[in-house]
Coordinates of C-alpha atoms and ligand atoms in Angstrom, one line a residue:
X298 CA 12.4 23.9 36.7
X299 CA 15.0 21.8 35.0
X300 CA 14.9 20.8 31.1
X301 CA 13.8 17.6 31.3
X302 CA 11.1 18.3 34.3
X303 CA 9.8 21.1 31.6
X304 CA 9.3 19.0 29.2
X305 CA 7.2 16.5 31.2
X306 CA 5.3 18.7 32.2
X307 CA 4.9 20.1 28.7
X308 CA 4.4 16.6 27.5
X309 CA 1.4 16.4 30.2
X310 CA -0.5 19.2 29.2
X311 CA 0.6 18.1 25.3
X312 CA -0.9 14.6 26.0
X313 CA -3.8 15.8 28.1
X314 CA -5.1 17.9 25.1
X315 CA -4.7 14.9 22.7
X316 CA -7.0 13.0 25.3
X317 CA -9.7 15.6 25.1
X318 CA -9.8 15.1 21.3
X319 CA -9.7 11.3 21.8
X320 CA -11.7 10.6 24.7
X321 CA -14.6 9.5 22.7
X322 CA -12.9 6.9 21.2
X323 CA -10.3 6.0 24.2
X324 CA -12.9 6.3 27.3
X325 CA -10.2 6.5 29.6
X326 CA -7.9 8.8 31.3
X327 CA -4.2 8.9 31.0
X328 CA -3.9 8.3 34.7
X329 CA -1.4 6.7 36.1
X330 CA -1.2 3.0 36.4
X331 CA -0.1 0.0 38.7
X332 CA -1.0 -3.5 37.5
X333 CA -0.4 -5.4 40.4
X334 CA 0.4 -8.9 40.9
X335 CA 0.4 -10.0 37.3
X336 CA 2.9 -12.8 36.1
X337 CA 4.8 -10.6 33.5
X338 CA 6.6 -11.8 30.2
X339 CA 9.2 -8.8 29.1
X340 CA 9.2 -9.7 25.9
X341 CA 13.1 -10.2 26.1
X342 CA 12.6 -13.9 26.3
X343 CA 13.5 -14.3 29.9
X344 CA 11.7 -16.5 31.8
X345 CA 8.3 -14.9 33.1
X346 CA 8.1 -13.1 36.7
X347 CA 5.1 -14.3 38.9
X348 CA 3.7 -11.6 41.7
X349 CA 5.0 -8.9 39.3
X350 CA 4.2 -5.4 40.0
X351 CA 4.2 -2.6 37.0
X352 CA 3.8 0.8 37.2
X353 CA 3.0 3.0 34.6
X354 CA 3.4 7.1 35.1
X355 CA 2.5 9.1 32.1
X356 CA 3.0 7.4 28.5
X357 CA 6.3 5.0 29.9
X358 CA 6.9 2.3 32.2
X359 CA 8.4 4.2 35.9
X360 CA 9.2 0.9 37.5
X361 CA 9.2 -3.0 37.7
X362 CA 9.1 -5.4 40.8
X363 CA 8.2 -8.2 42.5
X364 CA 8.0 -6.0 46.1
X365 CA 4.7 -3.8 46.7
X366 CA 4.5 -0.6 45.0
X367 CA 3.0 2.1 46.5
X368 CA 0.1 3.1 44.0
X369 CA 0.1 6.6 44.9
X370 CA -2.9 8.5 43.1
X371 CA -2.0 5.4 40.1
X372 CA -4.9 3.2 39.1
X373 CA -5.1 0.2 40.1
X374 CA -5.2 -3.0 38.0
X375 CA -5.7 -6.3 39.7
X376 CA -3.7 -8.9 37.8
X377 CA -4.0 -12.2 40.2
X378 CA -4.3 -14.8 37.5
X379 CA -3.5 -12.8 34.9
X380 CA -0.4 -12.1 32.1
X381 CA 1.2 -9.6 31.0
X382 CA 3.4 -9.2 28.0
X383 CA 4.4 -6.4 25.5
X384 CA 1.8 -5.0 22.2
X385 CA 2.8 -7.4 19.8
X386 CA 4.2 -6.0 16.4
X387 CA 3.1 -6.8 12.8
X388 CA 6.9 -5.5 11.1
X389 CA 4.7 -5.7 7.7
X390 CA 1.7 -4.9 6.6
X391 CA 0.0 -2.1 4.0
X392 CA -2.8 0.3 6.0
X393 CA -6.0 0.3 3.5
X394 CA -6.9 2.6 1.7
X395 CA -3.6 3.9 -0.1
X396 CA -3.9 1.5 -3.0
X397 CA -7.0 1.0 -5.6
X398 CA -7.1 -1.9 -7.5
X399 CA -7.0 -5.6 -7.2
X400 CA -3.3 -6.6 -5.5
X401 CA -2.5 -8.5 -9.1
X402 CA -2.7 -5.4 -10.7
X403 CA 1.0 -5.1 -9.7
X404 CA 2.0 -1.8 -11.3
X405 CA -0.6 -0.6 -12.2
X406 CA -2.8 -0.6 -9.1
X407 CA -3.4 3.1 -8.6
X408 CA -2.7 5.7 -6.0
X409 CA -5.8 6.7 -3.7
X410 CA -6.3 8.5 -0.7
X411 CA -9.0 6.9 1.5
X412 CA -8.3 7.5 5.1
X413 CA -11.8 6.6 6.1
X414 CA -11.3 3.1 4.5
X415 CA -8.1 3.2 6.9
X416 CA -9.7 4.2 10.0
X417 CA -11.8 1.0 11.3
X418 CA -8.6 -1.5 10.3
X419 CA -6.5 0.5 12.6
X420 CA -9.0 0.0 15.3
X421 CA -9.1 -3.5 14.3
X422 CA -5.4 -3.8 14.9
X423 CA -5.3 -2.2 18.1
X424 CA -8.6 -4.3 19.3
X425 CA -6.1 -8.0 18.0
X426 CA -3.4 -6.7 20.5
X427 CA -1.2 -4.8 17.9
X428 CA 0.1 -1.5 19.2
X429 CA 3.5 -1.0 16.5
X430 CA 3.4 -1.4 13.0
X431 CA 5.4 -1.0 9.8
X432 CA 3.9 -0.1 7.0
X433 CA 5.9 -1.4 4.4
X434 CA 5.4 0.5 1.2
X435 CA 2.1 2.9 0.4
X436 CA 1.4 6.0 -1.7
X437 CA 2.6 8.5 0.8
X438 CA 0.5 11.7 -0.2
X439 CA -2.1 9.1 2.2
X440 CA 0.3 7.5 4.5
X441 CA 2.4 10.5 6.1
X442 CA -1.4 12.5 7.1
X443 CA -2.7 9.0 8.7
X444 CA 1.5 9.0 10.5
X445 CA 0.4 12.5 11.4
X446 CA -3.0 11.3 13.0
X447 CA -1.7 8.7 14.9
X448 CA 1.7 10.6 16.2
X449 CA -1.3 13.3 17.4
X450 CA -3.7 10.8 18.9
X451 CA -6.4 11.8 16.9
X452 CA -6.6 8.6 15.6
X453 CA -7.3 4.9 17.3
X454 CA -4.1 2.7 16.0
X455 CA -1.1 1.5 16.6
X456 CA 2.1 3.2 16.5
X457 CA 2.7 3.6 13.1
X458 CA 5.7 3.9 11.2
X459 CA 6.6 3.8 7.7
X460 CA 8.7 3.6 4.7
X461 CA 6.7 5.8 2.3
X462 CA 6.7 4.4 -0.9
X463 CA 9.1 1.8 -2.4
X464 CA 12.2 1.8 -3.9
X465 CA 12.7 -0.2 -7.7
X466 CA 13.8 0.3 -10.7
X467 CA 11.5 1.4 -14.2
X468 CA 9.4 -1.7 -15.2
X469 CA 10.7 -3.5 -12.3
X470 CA 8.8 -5.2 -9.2
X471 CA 6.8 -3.1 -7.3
X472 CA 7.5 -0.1 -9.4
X473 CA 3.4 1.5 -9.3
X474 CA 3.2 5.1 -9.3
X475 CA 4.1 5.1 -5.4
X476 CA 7.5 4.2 -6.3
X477 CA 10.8 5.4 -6.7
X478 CA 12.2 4.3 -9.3
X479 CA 15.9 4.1 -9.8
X480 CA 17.8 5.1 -12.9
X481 CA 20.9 7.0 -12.6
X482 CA 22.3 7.4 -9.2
X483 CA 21.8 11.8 -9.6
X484 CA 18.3 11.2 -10.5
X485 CA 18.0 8.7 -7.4
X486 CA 19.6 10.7 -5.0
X487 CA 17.0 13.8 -6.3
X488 CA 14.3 11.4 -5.2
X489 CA 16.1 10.1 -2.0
X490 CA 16.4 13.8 -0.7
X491 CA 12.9 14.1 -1.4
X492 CA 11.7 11.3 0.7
X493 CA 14.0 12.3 3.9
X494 CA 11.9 15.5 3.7
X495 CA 8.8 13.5 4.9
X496 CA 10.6 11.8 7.3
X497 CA 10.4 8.0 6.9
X498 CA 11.0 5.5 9.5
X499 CA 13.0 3.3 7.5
X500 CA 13.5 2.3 3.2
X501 CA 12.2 -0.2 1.6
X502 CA 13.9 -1.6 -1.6
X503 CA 12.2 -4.0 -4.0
X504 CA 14.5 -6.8 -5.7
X505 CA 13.3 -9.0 -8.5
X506 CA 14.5 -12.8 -8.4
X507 CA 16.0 -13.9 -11.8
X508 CA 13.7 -15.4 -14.0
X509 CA 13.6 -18.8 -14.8
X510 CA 14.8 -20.3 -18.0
X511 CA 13.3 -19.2 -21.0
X512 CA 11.3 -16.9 -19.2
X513 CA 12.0 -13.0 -19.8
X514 CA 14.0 -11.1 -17.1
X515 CA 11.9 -8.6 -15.1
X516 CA 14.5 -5.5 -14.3
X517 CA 15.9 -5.3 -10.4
X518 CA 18.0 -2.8 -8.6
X519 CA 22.0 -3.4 -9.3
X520 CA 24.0 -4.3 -6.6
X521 CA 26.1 -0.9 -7.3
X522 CA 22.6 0.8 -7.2
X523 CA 21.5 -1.1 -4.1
X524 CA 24.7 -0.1 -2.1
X525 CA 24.6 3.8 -3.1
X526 CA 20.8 3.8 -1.5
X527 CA 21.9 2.0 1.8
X528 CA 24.6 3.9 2.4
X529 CA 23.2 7.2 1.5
X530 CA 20.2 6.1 3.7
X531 CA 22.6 5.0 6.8
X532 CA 24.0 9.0 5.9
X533 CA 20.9 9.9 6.7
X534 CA 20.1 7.7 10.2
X535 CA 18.3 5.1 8.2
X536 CA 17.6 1.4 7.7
X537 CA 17.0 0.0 4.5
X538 CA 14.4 -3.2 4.2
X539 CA 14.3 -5.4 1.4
X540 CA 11.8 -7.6 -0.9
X541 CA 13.9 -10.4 -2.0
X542 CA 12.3 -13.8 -1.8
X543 CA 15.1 -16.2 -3.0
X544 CA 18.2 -16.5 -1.4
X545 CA 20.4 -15.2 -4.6
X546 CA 18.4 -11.7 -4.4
X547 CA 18.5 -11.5 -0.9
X548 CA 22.6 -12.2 -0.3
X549 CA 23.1 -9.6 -2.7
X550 CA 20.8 -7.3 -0.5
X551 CA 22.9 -8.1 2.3
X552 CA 26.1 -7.8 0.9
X553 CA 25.2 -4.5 0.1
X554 CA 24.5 -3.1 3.0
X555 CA 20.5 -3.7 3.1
X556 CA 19.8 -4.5 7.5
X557 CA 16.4 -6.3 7.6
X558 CA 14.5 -8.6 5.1
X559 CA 10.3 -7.7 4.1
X560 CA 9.8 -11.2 3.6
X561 CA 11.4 -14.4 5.0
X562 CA 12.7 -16.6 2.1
X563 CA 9.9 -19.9 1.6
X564 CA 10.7 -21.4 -1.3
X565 CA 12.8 -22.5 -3.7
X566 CA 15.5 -24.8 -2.8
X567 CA 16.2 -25.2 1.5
X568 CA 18.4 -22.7 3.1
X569 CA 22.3 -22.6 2.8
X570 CA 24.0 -23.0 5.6
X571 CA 26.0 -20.3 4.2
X572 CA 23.3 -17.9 4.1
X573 CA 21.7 -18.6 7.6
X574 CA 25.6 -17.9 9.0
X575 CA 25.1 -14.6 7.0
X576 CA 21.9 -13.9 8.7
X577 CA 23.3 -14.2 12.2
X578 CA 26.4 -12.6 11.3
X579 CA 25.1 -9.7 10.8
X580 CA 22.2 -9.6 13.0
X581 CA 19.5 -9.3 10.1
X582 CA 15.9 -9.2 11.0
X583 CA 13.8 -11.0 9.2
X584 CA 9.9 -10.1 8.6
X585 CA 8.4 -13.9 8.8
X586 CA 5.0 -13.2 6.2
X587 CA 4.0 -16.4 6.2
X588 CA -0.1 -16.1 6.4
X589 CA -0.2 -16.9 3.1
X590 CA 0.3 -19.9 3.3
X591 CA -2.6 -20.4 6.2
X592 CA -5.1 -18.6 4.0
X593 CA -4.6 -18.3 0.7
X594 CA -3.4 -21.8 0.7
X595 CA -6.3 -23.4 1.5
X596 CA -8.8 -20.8 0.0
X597 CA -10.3 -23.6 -2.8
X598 CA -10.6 -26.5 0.2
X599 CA -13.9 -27.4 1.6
X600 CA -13.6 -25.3 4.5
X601 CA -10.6 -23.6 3.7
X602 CA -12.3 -20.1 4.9
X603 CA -13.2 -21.5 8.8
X604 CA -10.7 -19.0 10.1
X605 CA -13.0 -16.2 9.1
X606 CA -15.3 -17.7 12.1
X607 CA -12.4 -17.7 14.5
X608 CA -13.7 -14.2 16.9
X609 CA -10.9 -11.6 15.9
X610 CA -12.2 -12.0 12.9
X611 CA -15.6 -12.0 13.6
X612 CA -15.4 -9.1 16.1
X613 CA -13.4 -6.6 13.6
X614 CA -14.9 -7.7 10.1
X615 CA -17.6 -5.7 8.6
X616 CA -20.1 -7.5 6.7
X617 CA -17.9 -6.2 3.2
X618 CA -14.9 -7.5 4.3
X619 CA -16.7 -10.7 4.8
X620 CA -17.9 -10.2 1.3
X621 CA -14.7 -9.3 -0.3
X622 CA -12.6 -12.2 1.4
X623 CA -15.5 -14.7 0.6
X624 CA -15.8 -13.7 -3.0
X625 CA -13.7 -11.6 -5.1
X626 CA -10.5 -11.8 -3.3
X627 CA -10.8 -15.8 -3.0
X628 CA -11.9 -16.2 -6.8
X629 CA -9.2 -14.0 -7.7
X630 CA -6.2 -16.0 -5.7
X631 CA -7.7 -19.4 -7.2
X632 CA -8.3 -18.0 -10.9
X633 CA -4.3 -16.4 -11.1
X634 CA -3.2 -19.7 -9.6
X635 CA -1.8 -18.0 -6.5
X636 CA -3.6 -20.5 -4.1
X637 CA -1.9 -23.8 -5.6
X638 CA 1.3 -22.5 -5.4
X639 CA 1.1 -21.8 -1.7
X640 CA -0.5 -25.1 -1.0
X641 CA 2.5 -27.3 -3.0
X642 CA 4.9 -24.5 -1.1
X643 CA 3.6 -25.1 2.5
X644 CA 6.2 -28.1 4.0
X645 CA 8.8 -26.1 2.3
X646 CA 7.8 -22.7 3.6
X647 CA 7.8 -24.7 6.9
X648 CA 10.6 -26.7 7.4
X649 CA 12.6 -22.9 6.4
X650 CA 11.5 -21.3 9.2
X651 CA 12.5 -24.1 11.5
X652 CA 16.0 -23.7 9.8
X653 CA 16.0 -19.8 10.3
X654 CA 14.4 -20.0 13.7
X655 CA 17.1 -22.8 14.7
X656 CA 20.4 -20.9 13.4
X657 CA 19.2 -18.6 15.7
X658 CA 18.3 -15.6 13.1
X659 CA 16.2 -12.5 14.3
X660 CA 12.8 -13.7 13.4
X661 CA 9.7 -11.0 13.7
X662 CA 6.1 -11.6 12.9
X663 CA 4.7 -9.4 10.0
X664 CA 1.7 -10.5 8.1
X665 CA 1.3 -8.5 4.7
X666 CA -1.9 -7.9 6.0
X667 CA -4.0 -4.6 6.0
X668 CA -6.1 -6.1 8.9
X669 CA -5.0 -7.1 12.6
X670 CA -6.7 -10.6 13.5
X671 CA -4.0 -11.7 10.7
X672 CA -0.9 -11.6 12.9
X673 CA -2.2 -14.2 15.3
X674 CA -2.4 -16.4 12.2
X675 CA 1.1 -15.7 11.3
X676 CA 1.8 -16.7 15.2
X677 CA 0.3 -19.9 15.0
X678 CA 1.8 -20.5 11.3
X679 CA 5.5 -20.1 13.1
X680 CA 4.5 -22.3 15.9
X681 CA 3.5 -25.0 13.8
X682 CA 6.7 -24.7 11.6
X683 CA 8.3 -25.8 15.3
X684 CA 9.0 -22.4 17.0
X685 CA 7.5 -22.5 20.8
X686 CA 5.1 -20.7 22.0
X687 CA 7.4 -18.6 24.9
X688 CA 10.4 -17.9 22.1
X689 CA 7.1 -16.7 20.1
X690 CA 6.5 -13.9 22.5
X691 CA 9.5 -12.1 21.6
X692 CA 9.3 -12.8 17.8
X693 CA 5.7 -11.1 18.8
X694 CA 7.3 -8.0 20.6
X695 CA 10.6 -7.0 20.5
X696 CA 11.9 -8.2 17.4
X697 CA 9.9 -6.1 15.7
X698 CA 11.1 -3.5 17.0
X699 CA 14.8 -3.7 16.3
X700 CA 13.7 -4.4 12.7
X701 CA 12.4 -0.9 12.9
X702 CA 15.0 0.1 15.2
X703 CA 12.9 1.1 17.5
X704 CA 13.8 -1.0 20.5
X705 CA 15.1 1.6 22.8
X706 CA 11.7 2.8 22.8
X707 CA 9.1 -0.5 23.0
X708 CA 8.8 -3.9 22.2
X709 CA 9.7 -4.6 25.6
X710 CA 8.5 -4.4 29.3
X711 CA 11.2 -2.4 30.5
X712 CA 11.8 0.6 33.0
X713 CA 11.9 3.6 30.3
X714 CA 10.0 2.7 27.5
X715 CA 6.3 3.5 26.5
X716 CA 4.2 1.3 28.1
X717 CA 2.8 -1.0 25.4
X718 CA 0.9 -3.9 27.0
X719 CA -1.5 -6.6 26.7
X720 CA -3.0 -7.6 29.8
X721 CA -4.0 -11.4 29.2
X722 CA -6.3 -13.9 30.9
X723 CA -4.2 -17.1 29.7
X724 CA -0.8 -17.5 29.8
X725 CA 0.9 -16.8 26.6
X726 CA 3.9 -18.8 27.1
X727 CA 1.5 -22.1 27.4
X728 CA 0.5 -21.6 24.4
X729 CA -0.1 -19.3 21.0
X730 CA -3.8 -18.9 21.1
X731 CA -2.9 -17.5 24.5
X732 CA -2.2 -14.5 23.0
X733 CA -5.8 -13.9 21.8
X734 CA -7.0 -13.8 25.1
X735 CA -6.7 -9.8 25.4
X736 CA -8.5 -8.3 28.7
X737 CA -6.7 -5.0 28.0
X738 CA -4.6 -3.3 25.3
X739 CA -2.6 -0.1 26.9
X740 CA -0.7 1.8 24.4
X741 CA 1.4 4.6 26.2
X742 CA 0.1 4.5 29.1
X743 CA -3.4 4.6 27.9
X744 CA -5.5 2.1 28.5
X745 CA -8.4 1.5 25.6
X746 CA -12.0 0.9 25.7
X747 CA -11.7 -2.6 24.0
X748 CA -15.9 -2.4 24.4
X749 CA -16.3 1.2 23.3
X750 CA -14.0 0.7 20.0
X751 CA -15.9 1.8 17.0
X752 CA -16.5 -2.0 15.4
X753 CA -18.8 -4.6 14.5
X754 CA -18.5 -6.5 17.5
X755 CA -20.1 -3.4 19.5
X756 CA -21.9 -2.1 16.9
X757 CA -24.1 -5.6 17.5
X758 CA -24.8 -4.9 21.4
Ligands
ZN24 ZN1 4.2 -6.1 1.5

């Protein structure tokens, strides 16, 4: 038996254990699969393949083509009239449950350690088409165990991955009890060294824009201090994201050697042309987060909640979620002035994307969000700033990935990597609310039980 044929088959009975444990929740076996004659978009942003035929063998795509497959023992899935494209990824969000507190507590929201408040969003985001996700700062003693669960398949979620907690300086933003907080570059690298023991997918640093005049200066990492984490970070085979939501903080991210942006830059004066070069230059990925301004904006507005009745939300929203998103969260966003500031900042939040999205800049669809139905918001926030819906599909998909650096892997229908689909019933490249029309999810190789999911929406039948 050769190496690699030894660890298939190793793999098999590896995977085959993790369905026993999961079969409740899943409802179907890792067979094998051939979706036949499906019109299939890659995610690459090629144009889409009519009559495509995909098979799946164990947890990974075996082969694409437009001739017949032979099925073999493979399931088959009848796709006449139907689409398939790649998981989409949310490249920012924060699982619940890792973080007490209201989120203008700012440092001193505390640490907790709640998976079962984390459990039905995960489903939630799996059940809104998400099957990869970056979660972009927690308190890790929670986050690593709900990595573990997910990596085991004991868990229904996407693929998760994770920067652990963040990385600031003492009074600075973002610096809670979850995060690192930079002094002297001995004490950091103590702290660093500790962090690669858990493994993290990537780094996250937080930067503070400078304060405006008359107002007092709220600490941020150095750009000497910045540059010693990315580079002992890239020592250790890892990307380093960034906060930095004006354009001064996040050139000097750049220039020091940070390789993806947490949040895309929305207000404050237009782009530089300068800066987009930059951008493209050096292939930086950029983390859109723009539902803000599609939610909280319009939270005091007659009507301003009516996407709570659109059905992702309805179908994945317990009755307290409701609650909290109808009352304390919205009274809180209006009351600290946060929804007035993203209503005056909407055209300009806007007509930036269009710039970044037209420089030709790495774009990838992350939310902020703890809960999936978000990232279809943050689709159709994009495609109204002017981005089509077909260039959408890989902002969806595999952008996300090589912001996690994870595209040799998924983000993509391709030969070789885990087979991470949505199987749709309207075609996504004709338009965004396409993408909600999920018939399947299949996340390596696996197809889910959309109707046997532990939420509200079957909880009802
Ligand atoms: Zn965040």
């Amino acid at each position: 038996m050769t190496r690699f044929s030894k660890s298939f088959a190793l793999r098999g009975l590896v995977s085959a254990f993790a369905l026993a444990c999961t079969l409740n929740f899943i409802g179907t076996a890792n067979a094998d699969i051939l979706i036949k004659n499906v019109t299939l978009y890659d995610g690459t942003g090629k144009a889409p393949v009519k009559a495509a035929n995909i098979l799946v063998k164990g947890e990974r795509i075996a082969q694409i083509s437009t001739s017949t497959i032979q099925p073999g023992t493979a399931t088959v899935i009848d796709g006449t009239g139907k689409f398939v494209m790649p998981g989409l990824i949310d490249s920012h969000i924060h699982v619940r449950g890792g973080q007490g507190g209201p989120v203008f507590a700012g440092n001193n929201r505390t640490p907790i350690n709640e998976p079962e408040a984390a459990k039905p969003t995960l489903v939630g985001f799996i059940y809104s088409g998400v099957t990869a996700m970056l979660d972009s700062a927690n308190n890790e003693p929670f986050i690593y165990p709900m990595r573990d669960l997910e990596r085991a398949g004991k868990i229904v979620s996407p693929r998760l991955f994770v920067v652990g907690g963040a990385i600031s300086v003492p009074d600075g933003t973002g610096a809670g009890p979850t995060a690192l907080k930079v002094t002297t570059w001995d004490e950091a690298r103590k702290g660093l060294d500790d962090k690669f023991t858990r493994k993290p997918d990537m780094l996250k640093m937080i930067l503070t824009e400078p304060a405006a005049e008359g107002k007092k200066q709220t600490p941020s990492l150095t750009s000497e201090q910045i540059k010693n984490v990315t580079d002992y970070a890239r020592q250790h085979g890892l990307r380093v994201t960034a906060h930095a939501m004006v354009e001064t903080t996040s050139t000097q991210a750049i220039t020091n050697g940070v390789a993806a942006l947490a949040h895309s830059v929305l207000r404050g004066p237009p782009l530089t042309d300068a800066y987009l070069k930059m951008l493209v230059e050096r292939k930086i990925p950029v983390s859109t987060t723009t539902v803000g301004f599609a939610t909280i904006g319009k939270l005091a507005d007659e009507n301003g909640m009516a996407y709570l009745d659109d059905r992702l939300f309805k179908d994945t929203f317990t009755a307290d979620d409701f609650a909290a998103a109808r009352g304390t969260e919205r009274d809180n966003y209006i009351k600290f002035g946060v929804t007035a500031s993203f209503k005056a900042g909407e055209a300009q939040a806007l007509a930036n994307i269009k710039k970044l999205y037209d420089a030709g800049v790495i774009l990838t669809s992350g939310t902020d969000k703890a809960q999936g139905p978000y990232i279809h918001m943050e689709l159709a926030f994009l495609n109204k700033a002017g981005i089509p819906a077909p260039a959408l599909i890989r902002i969806g998909t595999l952008n996300g990935a090589i912001y996690m650096g994870q595209e040799k892997d998924i983000g993509s229908v391709e030969t070789g990597k885990y087979a991470d689909l949505l199987l749709l019933h309207a075609d996504p490249g004709a338009g965004v609310k396409n993408f909600q029309t999920i018939d399947e999810v299949i996340k390596s190789g696996q197809r889910i039980d959309l109707a046997k999911l532990d939420l509200p929406v079957n909880h009802k039948k």
